[in-house]
C-alpha positions as a LaTeX table, in Angstrom:
\begin{tabular}{lrrr}
\hline
Residue & $x$ (\AA) & $y$ (\AA) & $z$ (\AA) \\
\hline
Met1 & $-161.97$ & 137.95 & $-23.99$ \\
Ser2 & $-160.37$ & 141.39 & $-23.75$ \\
Asn3 & $-156.58$ & 140.81 & $-22.41$ \\
Arg4 & $-156.44$ & 144.21 & $-20.82$ \\
Pro5 & $-155.13$ & 143.74 & $-17.19$ \\
Arg6 & $-157.18$ & 143.58 & $-14.33$ \\
Ala7 & $-157.83$ & 146.75 & $-12.50$ \\
Arg8 & $-156.60$ & 147.09 & $-9.07$ \\
Ser9 & $-159.19$ & 147.43 & $-6.16$ \\
Met10 & $-159.43$ & 148.32 & $-2.74$ \\
Thr11 & $-159.30$ & 144.75 & $-2.16$ \\
Asp12 & $-155.84$ & 144.19 & $-3.75$ \\
Ala13 & $-154.70$ & 146.84 & $-1.19$ \\
Leu14 & $-155.92$ & 144.96 & 1.83 \\
Arg15 & $-154.17$ & 141.96 & 0.20 \\
Val16 & $-150.90$ & 143.64 & $-0.01$ \\
Ile17 & $-150.87$ & 144.57 & 3.64 \\
Ser18 & $-152.08$ & 141.36 & 5.07 \\
Phe19 & $-149.16$ & 139.99 & 2.68 \\
His20 & $-146.68$ & 142.15 & 4.28 \\
Arg21 & $-147.69$ & 141.25 & 7.64 \\
Asp22 & $-147.54$ & 137.44 & 6.79 \\
Ile23 & $-143.70$ & 138.10 & 5.47 \\
Asp24 & $-143.09$ & 140.07 & 8.66 \\
Arg25 & $-144.32$ & 137.36 & 11.08 \\
Leu26 & $-142.39$ & 134.60 & 8.72 \\
Met27 & $-139.36$ & 136.76 & 8.60 \\
Asn28 & $-138.86$ & 137.34 & 12.36 \\
Ala29 & $-139.78$ & 133.51 & 12.95 \\
Glu30 & $-137.26$ & 132.82 & 10.59 \\
Ala31 & $-134.54$ & 135.14 & 12.01 \\
Asp32 & $-134.81$ & 134.03 & 15.71 \\
Arg33 & $-134.36$ & 130.34 & 14.53 \\
Val34 & $-131.14$ & 131.45 & 12.74 \\
Asp35 & $-130.30$ & 133.41 & 16.07 \\
Ala36 & $-130.83$ & 130.31 & 18.28 \\
Gln37 & $-128.68$ & 128.08 & 16.03 \\
Leu38 & $-126.19$ & 130.66 & 15.92 \\
Glu39 & $-125.76$ & 130.98 & 19.72 \\
Ser40 & $-125.91$ & 127.06 & 19.60 \\
Phe41 & $-123.08$ & 127.09 & 17.43 \\
Ser42 & $-121.06$ & 129.80 & 19.10 \\
Asn43 & $-121.58$ & 128.00 & 22.65 \\
Glu44 & $-120.12$ & 125.02 & 21.28 \\
Leu45 & $-116.80$ & 126.41 & 20.00 \\
Pro46 & $-113.70$ & 124.53 & 21.31 \\
Arg47 & $-110.68$ & 126.63 & 23.01 \\
Leu48 & $-107.60$ & 125.59 & 21.24 \\
Lys49 & $-104.55$ & 124.93 & 23.48 \\
Glu50 & $-100.95$ & 126.79 & 22.68 \\
Ser51 & $-99.97$ & 123.05 & 20.97 \\
Glu52 & $-102.77$ & 122.82 & 19.13 \\
Ile53 & $-102.19$ & 126.05 & 17.60 \\
Ile54 & $-98.72$ & 125.26 & 16.77 \\
Glu55 & $-99.37$ & 121.84 & 15.39 \\
Leu56 & $-102.21$ & 123.49 & 12.71 \\
Gly57 & $-99.31$ & 125.45 & 11.54 \\
His58 & $-100.16$ & 128.81 & 13.24 \\
Gly59 & $-98.02$ & 129.54 & 15.79 \\
Asp60 & $-96.74$ & 132.86 & 14.06 \\
Ser61 & $-100.29$ & 133.60 & 12.83 \\
Pro62 & $-102.63$ & 136.33 & 13.59 \\
Cys63 & $-106.50$ & 136.24 & 14.23 \\
Pro64 & $-107.70$ & 137.63 & 10.72 \\
Ile65 & $-110.09$ & 139.89 & 12.29 \\
Cys66 & $-108.29$ & 141.68 & 14.95 \\
Leu67 & $-104.65$ & 140.55 & 13.67 \\
Thr68 & $-103.38$ & 140.06 & 17.19 \\
Gln69 & $-101.20$ & 136.83 & 17.12 \\
Phe70 & $-102.98$ & 133.50 & 18.22 \\
Leu71 & $-100.27$ & 132.61 & 20.75 \\
Ala72 & $-100.66$ & 136.18 & 22.35 \\
Leu73 & $-104.10$ & 135.46 & 22.93 \\
Val74 & $-103.56$ & 132.30 & 24.65 \\
Ala75 & $-101.11$ & 133.80 & 26.94 \\
Glu76 & $-103.66$ & 136.43 & 27.85 \\
Glu77 & $-106.07$ & 133.61 & 28.66 \\
Glu78 & $-104.19$ & 131.67 & 30.52 \\
Thr79 & $-103.13$ & 134.80 & 32.44 \\
Ala80 & $-107.02$ & 135.96 & 32.80 \\
Met81 & $-107.84$ & 132.30 & 33.84 \\
Ala82 & $-105.21$ & 132.81 & 36.85 \\
Met83 & $-107.29$ & 135.86 & 38.46 \\
Asp84 & $-109.87$ & 135.87 & 40.80 \\
Ser85 & $-111.62$ & 138.13 & 38.51 \\
Pro86 & $-110.76$ & 138.37 & 35.12 \\
Ala87 & $-110.92$ & 141.62 & 33.19 \\
His88 & $-113.05$ & 140.07 & 30.40 \\
Pro89 & $-115.99$ & 137.09 & 30.48 \\
Val90 & $-113.83$ & 133.64 & 29.94 \\
Glu91 & $-116.11$ & 132.91 & 27.25 \\
Glu92 & $-114.52$ & 135.76 & 25.34 \\
Leu93 & $-111.02$ & 134.60 & 25.79 \\
Gly94 & $-108.69$ & 132.34 & 23.61 \\
Val95 & $-108.55$ & 130.88 & 20.56 \\
Thr96 & $-111.22$ & 128.63 & 18.88 \\
Arg97 & $-111.44$ & 127.00 & 15.63 \\
Leu98 & $-114.82$ & 126.30 & 13.64 \\
Val99 & $-114.49$ & 122.44 & 13.73 \\
Gln100 & $-117.74$ & 121.68 & 12.48 \\
Thr101 & $-117.26$ & 123.57 & 9.11 \\
Cys102 & $-114.27$ & 124.97 & 7.58 \\
Gly103 & $-111.79$ & 124.73 & 10.06 \\
His104 & $-110.50$ & 128.49 & 10.15 \\
Ile105 & $-109.54$ & 129.78 & 13.34 \\
Phe106 & $-110.10$ & 133.07 & 15.15 \\
Cys107 & $-109.68$ & 134.90 & 18.42 \\
Arg108 & $-113.16$ & 133.56 & 20.46 \\
Lys109 & $-114.00$ & 137.51 & 20.86 \\
Asp110 & $-114.04$ & 138.07 & 17.33 \\
Ile111 & $-115.95$ & 135.26 & 15.87 \\
Arg112 & $-118.44$ & 135.21 & 18.81 \\
Asn113 & $-119.13$ & 139.11 & 18.29 \\
Trp114 & $-119.40$ & 138.18 & 14.31 \\
Met115 & $-122.37$ & 135.80 & 15.12 \\
Arg116 & $-124.00$ & 137.67 & 17.58 \\
Glu117 & $-124.25$ & 140.91 & 14.94 \\
Gly118 & $-126.12$ & 138.30 & 12.59 \\
Arg119 & $-123.53$ & 137.17 & 10.29 \\
Ser120 & $-124.04$ & 133.34 & 9.68 \\
Thr121 & $-120.62$ & 132.75 & 7.23 \\
Cys122 & $-117.06$ & 132.21 & 8.20 \\
Pro123 & $-115.03$ & 135.82 & 7.49 \\
Thr124 & $-112.55$ & 134.28 & 5.70 \\
Cys125 & $-114.27$ & 131.81 & 3.24 \\
Arg126 & $-118.00$ & 132.66 & 3.64 \\
Arg127 & $-118.85$ & 128.95 & 4.26 \\
Pro128 & $-122.29$ & 129.08 & 6.37 \\
Phe129 & $-122.14$ & 127.81 & 10.31 \\
Ile130 & $-125.51$ & 126.39 & 9.94 \\
Ala131 & $-126.40$ & 123.94 & 6.96 \\
Gly132 & $-129.31$ & 125.27 & 5.13 \\
Val133 & $-129.25$ & 128.99 & 6.41 \\
Glu134 & $-128.09$ & 130.27 & 2.88 \\
Ala135 & $-130.07$ & 127.44 & 0.78 \\
Arg136 & $-130.70$ & 128.93 & $-2.71$ \\
Pro137 & $-134.10$ & 131.06 & $-2.39$ \\
Thr138 & $-137.11$ & 130.25 & $-4.18$ \\
Asp139 & $-138.66$ & 132.85 & $-6.35$ \\
Asp140 & $-141.09$ & 133.75 & $-3.95$ \\
Ser141 & $-138.36$ & 134.60 & $-1.25$ \\
Arg142 & $-136.17$ & 136.28 & $-3.72$ \\
Thr143 & $-139.25$ & 138.65 & $-4.30$ \\
Ile144 & $-140.00$ & 138.95 & $-0.86$ \\
Ala145 & $-135.88$ & 139.91 & $-0.06$ \\
Ser146 & $-136.66$ & 142.63 & $-2.85$ \\
Ile147 & $-139.65$ & 143.96 & $-1.14$ \\
Gln148 & $-137.89$ & 144.23 & 1.99 \\
Leu149 & $-135.13$ & 146.47 & 0.71 \\
Arg150 & $-138.10$ & 149.09 & $-0.70$ \\
Pro151 & $-138.80$ & 151.97 & 1.41 \\
Val152 & $-142.14$ & 151.99 & 2.94 \\
Ala153 & $-143.76$ & 153.82 & 5.62 \\
Trp154 & $-144.76$ & 151.86 & 8.44 \\
Pro155 & $-147.15$ & 151.05 & 10.21 \\
Ile156 & $-149.45$ & 150.11 & 7.36 \\
Arg157 & $-153.00$ & 149.75 & 9.27 \\
Ser158 & $-155.10$ & 150.28 & 6.49 \\
Ala159 & $-155.65$ & 150.98 & 2.45 \\
Ala160 & $-155.91$ & 154.67 & 3.17 \\
Asp161 & $-152.43$ & 154.57 & 4.56 \\
Met162 & $-151.06$ & 152.97 & 1.67 \\
Asp163 & $-149.34$ & 155.74 & $-0.97$ \\
Leu164 & $-148.96$ & 153.59 & $-3.87$ \\
Glu165 & $-147.61$ & 156.14 & $-6.31$ \\
Asn166 & $-144.56$ & 156.03 & $-4.20$ \\
Met167 & $-144.70$ & 152.23 & $-4.05$ \\
Pro168 & $-144.70$ & 151.13 & $-7.34$ \\
Trp169 & $-143.05$ & 147.71 & $-6.78$ \\
Val170 & $-146.75$ & 146.62 & $-4.97$ \\
Glu171 & $-147.95$ & 146.26 & $-8.62$ \\
Glu172 & $-144.47$ & 144.77 & $-9.93$ \\
Leu173 & $-143.93$ & 142.11 & $-7.42$ \\
Val174 & $-146.48$ & 141.76 & $-4.56$ \\
Ile175 & $-150.17$ & 141.83 & $-6.49$ \\
Pro176 & $-148.80$ & 139.29 & $-9.37$ \\
Ile177 & $-147.90$ & 136.84 & $-6.47$ \\
Leu178 & $-151.33$ & 137.14 & $-4.82$ \\
Asp179 & $-152.92$ & 136.53 & $-8.41$ \\
Glu180 & $-150.97$ & 133.55 & $-9.24$ \\
Arg181 & $-151.85$ & 132.01 & $-5.92$ \\
Leu182 & $-155.61$ & 132.67 & $-6.15$ \\
Gly183 & $-155.81$ & 132.49 & $-9.79$ \\
Ser184 & $-156.57$ & 128.36 & $-9.49$ \\
Ala185 & $-159.31$ & 129.23 & $-7.07$ \\
Gln186 & $-160.84$ & 132.08 & $-9.42$ \\
Ala187 & $-160.14$ & 130.40 & $-12.76$ \\
Gly188 & $-163.70$ & 128.97 & $-12.95$ \\
Ser189 & $-165.65$ & 132.14 & $-11.73$ \\
Pro190 & $-168.09$ & 133.04 & $-14.56$ \\
Pro191 & $-168.70$ & 136.63 & $-15.22$ \\
Arg192 & $-171.50$ & 138.23 & $-13.69$ \\
Pro193 & $-174.84$ & 137.90 & $-16.20$ \\
Asp194 & $-175.07$ & 141.49 & $-15.99$ \\
Ser195 & $-171.75$ & 142.43 & $-16.91$ \\
Pro196 & $-170.18$ & 142.82 & $-20.32$ \\
Pro197 & $-167.73$ & 139.98 & $-21.46$ \\
Asp198 & $-164.70$ & 141.59 & $-20.72$ \\
Glu199 & $-165.50$ & 142.51 & $-17.36$ \\
Arg200 & $-165.38$ & 140.43 & $-14.32$ \\
Pro201 & $-166.40$ & 141.01 & $-10.64$ \\
Asp202 & $-162.80$ & 142.63 & $-9.72$ \\
Asp203 & $-163.65$ & 145.34 & $-12.31$ \\
Glu204 & $-166.31$ & 146.86 & $-9.72$ \\
Asp205 & $-166.36$ & 150.72 & $-9.36$ \\
Arg206 & $-162.92$ & 151.67 & $-7.79$ \\
Ser207 & $-163.46$ & 155.69 & $-8.01$ \\
His208 & $-162.45$ & 155.81 & $-4.56$ \\
Phe209 & $-159.32$ & 154.11 & $-5.06$ \\
Ala210 & $-158.32$ & 154.88 & $-8.84$ \\
Gly211 & $-155.65$ & 157.86 & $-7.05$ \\
Met212 & $-153.49$ & 155.38 & $-5.59$ \\
Tyr213 & $-152.44$ & 153.76 & $-9.17$ \\
Ser214 & $-152.65$ & 157.09 & $-11.34$ \\
\hline
\end{tabular}
């Protein structure tokens, strides 16, 4: 049996397109899930009183993000709350603490903006806000992350849209994953009777597709 690499076909290109679309759906669903969890986490952040900040030993400490003194932020919150129409949304005022995780203290506005921008770890210690969000990825998800960092011309709707000469990672990363996943199903498939021993059905004429891998 020949050990030469299996030639790539139009079917490979179509599988890559489908694979990308599946990745997009999965990644978008995961991003939506994390965003919802971060919003819930943000909404549950407590408001610290001046006495609590002093008791925690941060009476003279500034917010690590904006560098404004915590007690000045509390005074600003108290002044705003006494007004009929505060200049800033009340949920953005004051000081909070990441009580569910690391315990670090920030002004509410900055830490909420930090989360709103999609960041999911403490700015000070990088501990995740949500358990499991930064769990160690599997080999496939590491590959997917690498793929998404590569430039691709979108949208890709057909094999004709794919310039594989500028997408070498397709052969390097995507197709091996697909081959591995389909390998067990294809392992028992015998060669066609009219094919030479080292050929398989996948080695059909690919002249219309050869330029994509030249």
